[in-house]
PDB file of C-alpha atoms in Angstrom:
ATOM      1  CA  MET C  12      -6.436  52.278 155.927  1.00 81.00           C
ATOM      2  CA  ARG C  13      -5.821  51.994 152.196  1.00 94.00           C
ATOM      3  CA  LYS C  14      -2.572  53.478 151.025  1.00 97.00           C
ATOM      4  CA  VAL C  15      -1.877  55.478 147.755  1.00 98.00           C
ATOM      5  CA  ILE C  16       1.694  56.415 146.454  1.00 98.00           C
ATOM      6  CA  PHE C  17       1.261  60.019 145.056  1.00 98.00           C
ATOM      7  CA  ARG C  18       3.528  61.308 142.420  1.00 98.00           C
ATOM      8  CA  ASP C  19       3.136  64.770 140.736  1.00 98.00           C
ATOM      9  CA  LEU C  20       4.930  64.490 137.295  1.00 98.00           C
ATOM     10  CA  GLY C  21       4.689  68.144 136.486  1.00 98.00           C
ATOM     11  CA  PHE C  22       4.749  69.104 132.750  1.00 98.00           C
ATOM     12  CA  ILE C  23       5.514  65.914 130.937  1.00 98.00           C
ATOM     13  CA  ASP C  24       5.280  64.677 127.410  1.00 97.00           C
ATOM     14  CA  TYR C  25       2.243  62.447 126.866  1.00 97.00           C
ATOM     15  CA  LYS C  26       3.985  59.432 125.591  1.00 96.00           C
ATOM     16  CA  GLN C  27       6.409  59.639 128.585  1.00 98.00           C
ATOM     17  CA  ALA C  28       3.587  59.832 131.065  1.00 97.00           C
ATOM     18  CA  TRP C  29       1.838  57.014 129.297  1.00 96.00           C
ATOM     19  CA  ASP C  30       4.971  54.848 129.431  1.00 97.00           C
ATOM     20  CA  ILE C  31       5.174  55.441 133.258  1.00 98.00           C
ATOM     21  CA  GLN C  32       1.415  54.491 133.454  1.00 97.00           C
ATOM     22  CA  GLU C  33       1.995  51.243 131.562  1.00 97.00           C
ATOM     23  CA  GLU C  34       5.017  50.384 133.770  1.00 98.00           C
ATOM     24  CA  LEU C  35       3.058  51.007 137.009  1.00 98.00           C
ATOM     25  CA  HIS C  36       0.103  49.110 135.768  1.00 98.00           C
ATOM     26  CA  ALA C  37       2.111  46.073 134.762  1.00 97.00           C
ATOM     27  CA  GLY C  38       3.872  46.086 138.097  1.00 97.00           C
ATOM     28  CA  VAL C  39       0.746  46.090 140.069  1.00 97.00           C
ATOM     29  CA  VAL C  40      -0.822  43.250 137.770  1.00 97.00           C
ATOM     30  CA  SER C  41       2.459  41.400 138.361  1.00 96.00           C
ATOM     31  CA  GLN C  42       2.363  42.007 142.286  1.00 95.00           C
ATOM     32  CA  LYS C  43      -1.278  40.726 142.144  1.00 95.00           C
ATOM     33  CA  LEU C  44      -0.637  37.542 140.475  1.00 93.00           C
ATOM     34  CA  ASN C  45       2.264  36.845 142.511  1.00 94.00           C
ATOM     35  CA  ILE C  46       0.181  37.276 145.699  1.00 93.00           C
ATOM     36  CA  ARG C  47      -2.520  35.073 144.459  1.00 90.00           C
ATOM     37  CA  GLU C  48      -0.032  32.246 143.276  1.00 92.00           C
ATOM     38  CA  ASN C  49       1.834  32.263 146.557  1.00 93.00           C
ATOM     39  CA  ASN C  50      -1.137  32.961 148.913  1.00 90.00           C
ATOM     40  CA  LEU C  51       0.790  35.912 150.301  1.00 88.00           C
ATOM     41  CA  GLN C  52      -0.913  38.122 153.027  1.00 86.00           C
ATOM     42  CA  LYS C  53      -0.129  41.548 151.657  1.00 89.00           C
ATOM     43  CA  ASN C  54      -1.738  44.317 149.500  1.00 91.00           C
ATOM     44  CA  THR C  55      -0.761  45.489 146.023  1.00 96.00           C
ATOM     45  CA  GLU C  56       0.277  49.082 145.590  1.00 96.00           C
ATOM     46  CA  ASN C  57      -1.838  51.897 144.370  1.00 98.00           C
ATOM     47  CA  TYR C  58      -0.566  55.153 142.704  1.00 98.00           C
ATOM     48  CA  LEU C  59      -2.015  58.475 141.934  1.00 98.00           C
ATOM     49  CA  LEU C  60      -0.344  60.661 139.190  1.00 98.00           C
ATOM     50  CA  PHE C  61      -0.837  64.334 138.678  1.00 98.00           C
ATOM     51  CA  CYS C  62       0.550  66.150 135.579  1.00 98.00           C
ATOM     52  CA  GLU C  63       0.066  68.408 132.759  1.00 98.00           C
ATOM     53  CA  HIS C  64       0.839  67.812 128.945  1.00 98.00           C
ATOM     54  CA  PRO C  65       2.041  69.686 126.158  1.00 98.00           C
ATOM     55  CA  HIS C  66      -0.743  69.976 123.401  1.00 97.00           C
ATOM     56  CA  VAL C  67      -1.922  66.527 122.485  1.00 97.00           C
ATOM     57  CA  TYR C  68      -4.948  64.814 121.190  1.00 95.00           C
ATOM     58  CA  THR C  69      -5.684  61.170 122.208  1.00 94.00           C
ATOM     59  CA  LEU C  70      -8.329  58.794 120.851  1.00 91.00           C
ATOM     60  CA  GLY C  71      -9.813  56.002 122.740  1.00 88.00           C
ATOM     61  CA  LYS C  72     -10.556  52.490 121.435  1.00 86.00           C
ATOM     62  CA  SER C  73     -14.096  53.269 120.721  1.00 79.00           C
ATOM     63  CA  GLY C  74     -13.256  56.536 119.040  1.00 84.00           C
ATOM     64  CA  ASP C  75     -13.666  57.733 115.511  1.00 86.00           C
ATOM     65  CA  ASP C  76     -10.829  59.055 113.547  1.00 86.00           C
ATOM     66  CA  LYS C  77     -13.099  61.643 111.775  1.00 89.00           C
ATOM     67  CA  HIS C  78     -13.630  63.326 115.216  1.00 91.00           C
ATOM     68  CA  LEU C  79      -9.990  64.817 114.759  1.00 91.00           C
ATOM     69  CA  LEU C  80     -10.815  67.719 112.478  1.00 92.00           C
ATOM     70  CA  LEU C  81      -7.104  68.227 111.347  1.00 91.00           C
ATOM     71  CA  ASN C  82      -4.627  66.496 108.989  1.00 90.00           C
ATOM     72  CA  ALA C  83      -0.986  65.797 110.049  1.00 89.00           C
ATOM     73  CA  GLU C  84       0.256  69.217 108.411  1.00 93.00           C
ATOM     74  CA  ARG C  85      -2.258  71.284 110.571  1.00 92.00           C
ATOM     75  CA  LEU C  86      -1.321  69.342 113.795  1.00 93.00           C
ATOM     76  CA  LYS C  87       2.257  70.302 113.249  1.00 94.00           C
ATOM     77  CA  GLU C  88       1.239  73.881 112.653  1.00 94.00           C
ATOM     78  CA  ILE C  89      -0.687  74.062 116.005  1.00 94.00           C
ATOM     79  CA  GLY C  90       2.180  72.300 117.714  1.00 95.00           C
ATOM     80  CA  ALA C  91      -0.149  69.136 118.850  1.00 96.00           C
ATOM     81  CA  ALA C  92       0.752  65.583 118.939  1.00 95.00           C
ATOM     82  CA  TYR C  93      -1.991  62.697 118.208  1.00 94.00           C
ATOM     83  CA  TYR C  94      -2.096  59.180 119.763  1.00 92.00           C
ATOM     84  CA  LYS C  95      -4.491  56.326 119.494  1.00 91.00           C
ATOM     85  CA  ILE C  96      -4.397  54.849 122.938  1.00 91.00           C
ATOM     86  CA  ASN C  97      -5.957  51.949 125.086  1.00 86.00           C
ATOM     87  CA  ARG C  98      -8.445  53.613 127.133  1.00 88.00           C
ATOM     88  CA  GLY C  99     -12.211  53.777 126.653  1.00 81.00           C
ATOM     89  CA  GLY C 100     -14.038  56.929 125.186  1.00 81.00           C
ATOM     90  CA  ASP C 101     -13.428  58.904 122.026  1.00 85.00           C
ATOM     91  CA  ILE C 102     -11.188  61.849 121.316  1.00 89.00           C
ATOM     92  CA  THR C 103      -9.943  64.412 123.945  1.00 91.00           C
ATOM     93  CA  TYR C 104      -7.419  67.096 124.279  1.00 94.00           C
ATOM     94  CA  HIS C 105      -4.674  67.522 126.966  1.00 97.00           C
ATOM     95  CA  GLY C 106      -2.563  70.593 127.258  1.00 97.00           C
ATOM     96  CA  PRO C 107      -1.082  73.467 129.496  1.00 98.00           C
ATOM     97  CA  GLY C 108      -3.530  74.520 132.119  1.00 98.00           C
ATOM     98  CA  GLN C 109      -5.322  71.288 132.337  1.00 98.00           C
ATOM     99  CA  LEU C 110      -4.907  69.022 135.323  1.00 98.00           C
ATOM    100  CA  VAL C 111      -4.571  65.461 134.123  1.00 98.00           C
ATOM    101  CA  VAL C 112      -5.168  62.624 136.941  1.00 98.00           C
ATOM    102  CA  TYR C 113      -4.001  59.115 136.457  1.00 98.00           C
ATOM    103  CA  PRO C 114      -5.060  56.716 139.162  1.00 98.00           C
ATOM    104  CA  ILE C 115      -3.397  53.273 139.003  1.00 98.00           C
ATOM    105  CA  PHE C 116      -5.718  51.736 141.588  1.00 98.00           C
ATOM    106  CA  ASP C 117      -6.146  48.052 142.216  1.00 98.00           C
ATOM    107  CA  LEU C 118      -9.898  48.067 142.613  1.00 97.00           C
ATOM    108  CA  ASP C 119      -9.687  44.785 144.596  1.00 96.00           C
ATOM    109  CA  ASN C 120      -8.351  47.020 147.413  1.00 96.00           C
ATOM    110  CA  PHE C 121     -11.547  49.345 147.114  1.00 97.00           C
ATOM    111  CA  PHE C 122     -14.499  47.877 145.227  1.00 97.00           C
ATOM    112  CA  THR C 123     -14.877  45.902 142.060  1.00 97.00           C
ATOM    113  CA  ASP C 124     -17.374  48.314 140.242  1.00 97.00           C
ATOM    114  CA  ILE C 125     -16.119  50.235 137.439  1.00 96.00           C
ATOM    115  CA  HIS C 126     -19.235  52.490 137.275  1.00 96.00           C
ATOM    116  CA  LYS C 127     -18.933  53.325 141.094  1.00 97.00           C
ATOM    117  CA  TYR C 128     -15.093  53.976 140.271  1.00 98.00           C
ATOM    118  CA  LEU C 129     -16.164  56.578 137.642  1.00 97.00           C
ATOM    119  CA  ARG C 130     -18.755  58.232 139.699  1.00 97.00           C
ATOM    120  CA  TYR C 131     -16.283  58.539 142.602  1.00 98.00           C
ATOM    121  CA  LEU C 132     -13.781  60.347 140.367  1.00 98.00           C
ATOM    122  CA  GLU C 133     -16.574  62.610 139.136  1.00 98.00           C
ATOM    123  CA  GLU C 134     -17.714  63.416 142.675  1.00 98.00           C
ATOM    124  CA  ALA C 135     -14.164  64.402 143.641  1.00 98.00           C
ATOM    125  CA  VAL C 136     -14.194  66.996 140.802  1.00 98.00           C
ATOM    126  CA  ILE C 137     -17.687  68.153 141.688  1.00 98.00           C
ATOM    127  CA  ILE C 138     -16.872  68.814 145.321  1.00 98.00           C
ATOM    128  CA  THR C 139     -13.626  70.493 144.205  1.00 98.00           C
ATOM    129  CA  LEU C 140     -15.508  72.874 142.013  1.00 98.00           C
ATOM    130  CA  ALA C 141     -18.037  73.482 144.693  1.00 98.00           C
ATOM    131  CA  GLU C 142     -15.112  74.894 146.924  1.00 98.00           C
ATOM    132  CA  TYR C 143     -14.594  77.658 144.230  1.00 98.00           C
ATOM    133  CA  GLY C 144     -18.471  78.207 144.160  1.00 98.00           C
ATOM    134  CA  ILE C 145     -18.888  76.542 140.894  1.00 97.00           C
ATOM    135  CA  LYS C 146     -22.060  74.237 140.586  1.00 97.00           C
ATOM    136  CA  SER C 147     -21.529  71.049 138.543  1.00 97.00           C
ATOM    137  CA  GLY C 148     -22.941  67.754 138.209  1.00 96.00           C
ATOM    138  CA  ARG C 149     -23.613  64.836 135.834  1.00 95.00           C
ATOM    139  CA  ILE C 150     -25.625  64.185 132.643  1.00 93.00           C
ATOM    140  CA  LYS C 151     -27.365  60.777 132.465  1.00 91.00           C
ATOM    141  CA  GLY C 152     -25.664  58.587 129.966  1.00 88.00           C
ATOM    142  CA  LEU C 153     -22.583  60.655 129.659  1.00 89.00           C
ATOM    143  CA  THR C 154     -19.275  60.528 131.521  1.00 90.00           C
ATOM    144  CA  GLY C 155     -17.455  63.493 133.153  1.00 94.00           C
ATOM    145  CA  VAL C 156     -18.406  66.638 135.100  1.00 97.00           C
ATOM    146  CA  TRP C 157     -20.654  69.284 133.510  1.00 96.00           C
ATOM    147  CA  ILE C 158     -21.780  72.853 134.137  1.00 96.00           C
ATOM    148  CA  ASP C 159     -25.486  73.532 133.820  1.00 92.00           C
ATOM    149  CA  GLU C 160     -25.976  69.863 133.616  1.00 88.00           C
ATOM    150  CA  ASP C 161     -29.667  70.344 134.259  1.00 86.00           C
ATOM    151  CA  LYS C 162     -30.017  72.734 131.145  1.00 86.00           C
ATOM    152  CA  LEU C 163     -29.043  70.534 128.290  1.00 79.00           C
ATOM    153  CA  ALA C 164     -28.972  73.357 125.675  1.00 81.00           C
ATOM    154  CA  HIS C 165     -26.478  75.163 127.758  1.00 86.00           C
ATOM    155  CA  SER C 166     -24.525  72.359 129.209  1.00 92.00           C
ATOM    156  CA  ARG C 167     -20.716  72.318 129.002  1.00 94.00           C
ATOM    157  CA  LYS C 168     -18.014  69.802 129.930  1.00 95.00           C
ATOM    158  CA  ILE C 169     -15.237  71.004 132.540  1.00 97.00           C
ATOM    159  CA  CYS C 170     -13.763  67.560 133.098  1.00 97.00           C
ATOM    160  CA  ALA C 171     -13.517  64.689 130.682  1.00 94.00           C
ATOM    161  CA  MET C 172     -12.884  60.963 131.628  1.00 93.00           C
ATOM    162  CA  GLY C 173     -11.618  57.871 129.987  1.00 91.00           C
ATOM    163  CA  VAL C 174     -10.236  54.931 131.714  1.00 94.00           C
ATOM    164  CA  LYS C 175      -8.784  51.419 131.152  1.00 94.00           C
ATOM    165  CA  CYS C 176      -9.373  48.545 133.556  1.00 95.00           C
ATOM    166  CA  SER C 177      -7.443  45.190 133.367  1.00 94.00           C
ATOM    167  CA  ARG C 178      -7.521  42.637 136.086  1.00 95.00           C
ATOM    168  CA  TRP C 179      -9.261  45.378 138.140  1.00 97.00           C
ATOM    169  CA  VAL C 180      -6.294  47.575 137.942  1.00 98.00           C
ATOM    170  CA  THR C 181      -7.026  50.960 136.520  1.00 98.00           C
ATOM    171  CA  MET C 182      -5.111  53.361 134.408  1.00 97.00           C
ATOM    172  CA  HIS C 183      -5.780  56.721 132.362  1.00 96.00           C
ATOM    173  CA  GLY C 184      -8.259  58.910 134.038  1.00 96.00           C
ATOM    174  CA  ILE C 185      -9.478  62.590 133.927  1.00 96.00           C
ATOM    175  CA  GLY C 186      -8.741  65.762 132.122  1.00 97.00           C
ATOM    176  CA  PHE C 187      -9.834  68.657 134.329  1.00 98.00           C
ATOM    177  CA  ASN C 188      -9.865  72.144 132.649  1.00 98.00           C
ATOM    178  CA  ILE C 189      -8.371  74.647 134.976  1.00 98.00           C
ATOM    179  CA  ASN C 190      -6.777  77.521 132.695  1.00 98.00           C
ATOM    180  CA  THR C 191      -6.825  75.512 129.656  1.00 97.00           C
ATOM    181  CA  ASP C 192      -6.696  77.122 126.176  1.00 96.00           C
ATOM    182  CA  LEU C 193     -10.134  76.022 124.978  1.00 95.00           C
ATOM    183  CA  LYS C 194      -9.487  76.955 121.415  1.00 95.00           C
ATOM    184  CA  TYR C 195      -7.799  73.618 120.932  1.00 94.00           C
ATOM    185  CA  PHE C 196     -11.158  71.857 121.435  1.00 92.00           C
ATOM    186  CA  ASP C 197     -12.362  73.603 118.347  1.00 91.00           C
ATOM    187  CA  TYR C 198     -10.060  71.011 116.319  1.00 92.00           C
ATOM    188  CA  ILE C 199     -11.903  67.969 117.463  1.00 87.00           C
ATOM    189  CA  VAL C 200     -15.432  66.754 118.292  1.00 81.00           C
ATOM    190  CA  PRO C 201     -14.716  66.393 121.991  1.00 70.00           C
ATOM    191  CA  CYS C 202     -15.499  63.036 123.287  1.00 65.00           C
ATOM    192  CA  GLY C 203     -17.491  62.520 120.057  1.00 64.00           C
ATOM    193  CA  ILE C 204     -20.443  64.836 121.356  1.00 63.00           C
ATOM    194  CA  THR C 205     -21.528  67.455 118.824  1.00 61.00           C
ATOM    195  CA  ASP C 206     -23.917  69.465 120.676  1.00 62.00           C
ATOM    196  CA  LYS C 207     -22.128  70.366 123.945  1.00 75.00           C
ATOM    197  CA  ALA C 208     -19.424  72.980 124.643  1.00 88.00           C
ATOM    198  CA  VAL C 209     -16.455  72.729 126.714  1.00 94.00           C
ATOM    199  CA  THR C 210     -15.449  75.010 129.532  1.00 96.00           C
ATOM    200  CA  SER C 211     -12.773  75.587 132.139  1.00 98.00           C
ATOM    201  CA  MET C 212     -12.576  77.027 135.808  1.00 98.00           C
ATOM    202  CA  HIS C 213     -10.847  80.248 134.274  1.00 98.00           C
ATOM    203  CA  ARG C 214     -13.742  80.643 131.910  1.00 97.00           C
ATOM    204  CA  GLU C 215     -16.477  80.026 134.579  1.00 97.00           C
ATOM    205  CA  LEU C 216     -14.860  82.299 137.173  1.00 98.00           C
ATOM    206  CA  ASN C 217     -13.609  84.815 134.598  1.00 97.00           C
ATOM    207  CA  LYS C 218     -10.132  84.745 136.075  1.00 98.00           C
ATOM    208  CA  PRO C 219      -6.956  82.616 136.247  1.00 98.00           C
ATOM    209  CA  VAL C 220      -7.048  80.021 138.877  1.00 98.00           C
ATOM    210  CA  ASP C 221      -4.135  78.826 141.071  1.00 98.00           C
ATOM    211  CA  MET C 222      -3.366  75.254 139.765  1.00 98.00           C
ATOM    212  CA  GLU C 223      -1.580  74.128 142.778  1.00 98.00           C
ATOM    213  CA  GLU C 224      -4.342  75.128 144.914  1.00 98.00           C
ATOM    214  CA  VAL C 225      -6.599  73.005 142.833  1.00 98.00           C
ATOM    215  CA  LYS C 226      -4.298  70.194 142.983  1.00 98.00           C
ATOM    216  CA  GLN C 227      -4.228  70.173 146.832  1.00 98.00           C
ATOM    217  CA  LYS C 228      -7.956  70.360 147.143  1.00 98.00           C
ATOM    218  CA  LEU C 229      -8.541  67.500 144.564  1.00 98.00           C
ATOM    219  CA  LYS C 230      -5.838  65.396 146.242  1.00 98.00           C
ATOM    220  CA  ILE C 231      -7.801  65.819 149.685  1.00 98.00           C
ATOM    221  CA  ASN C 232     -11.248  65.062 147.976  1.00 98.00           C
ATOM    222  CA  LEU C 233     -10.006  61.984 146.232  1.00 98.00           C
ATOM    223  CA  ALA C 234      -8.509  60.537 149.495  1.00 98.00           C
ATOM    224  CA  ASN C 235     -11.702  61.241 151.503  1.00 98.00           C
ATOM    225  CA  ILE C 236     -14.111  59.938 148.696  1.00 98.00           C
ATOM    226  CA  PHE C 237     -11.966  56.634 148.132  1.00 98.00           C
ATOM    227  CA  ASP C 238     -11.087  56.533 151.799  1.00 98.00           C
ATOM    228  CA  PHE C 239      -7.207  56.243 151.596  1.00 98.00           C
ATOM    229  CA  GLU C 240      -4.140  57.890 152.717  1.00 98.00           C
ATOM    230  CA  TYR C 241      -1.063  58.899 150.947  1.00 98.00           C
ATOM    231  CA  VAL C 242       2.241  57.475 151.430  1.00 93.00           C
TER     232      VAL C 242
END
């Protein structure tokens, strides 16, 4: 059975969490090279990080600066940070009430197919939402999880995704809107998509949602879909 080390980082500054990701990612890549060079009979480690961040906007490698609709002064006024980072995708928002998930997985321990990896992440969220009576799905050509995905004029994103994969070791991941303050998405063009809204579990259910309960459900669903156990 595949093993994954789980860490809940709690409420943590984005840059601090990014540094932790980079350190773990580099460690797994180093392990991997050592195992190959010395023909060792062992597996690399895999990590799963959960956290929440203070208000922050992040721009992926393929993103457009113009999709941030604020200047430095306005960013300061709303108490948000801004980082250009090394994941795929465009601009997104992280903040209180959003569950951020960072898998540091060596896909050689699972399957070397990045598209399958993204679909598995989406599926874990879709199943979790279904446990709350929220129907969700995918939109062809777009990543993430959507509500009313079959009614394009009314589709709204509830979970955004952006990953980096180097030597088949992943980092970055998903931002799952649980009790997120959605007004912060008004200051960007989320994921570079101009004609789709953003939503949260709170908005869809019209009531606050227990974050810890969602975490536990998503943890179980990720383990089931990727077929691993926590250590």
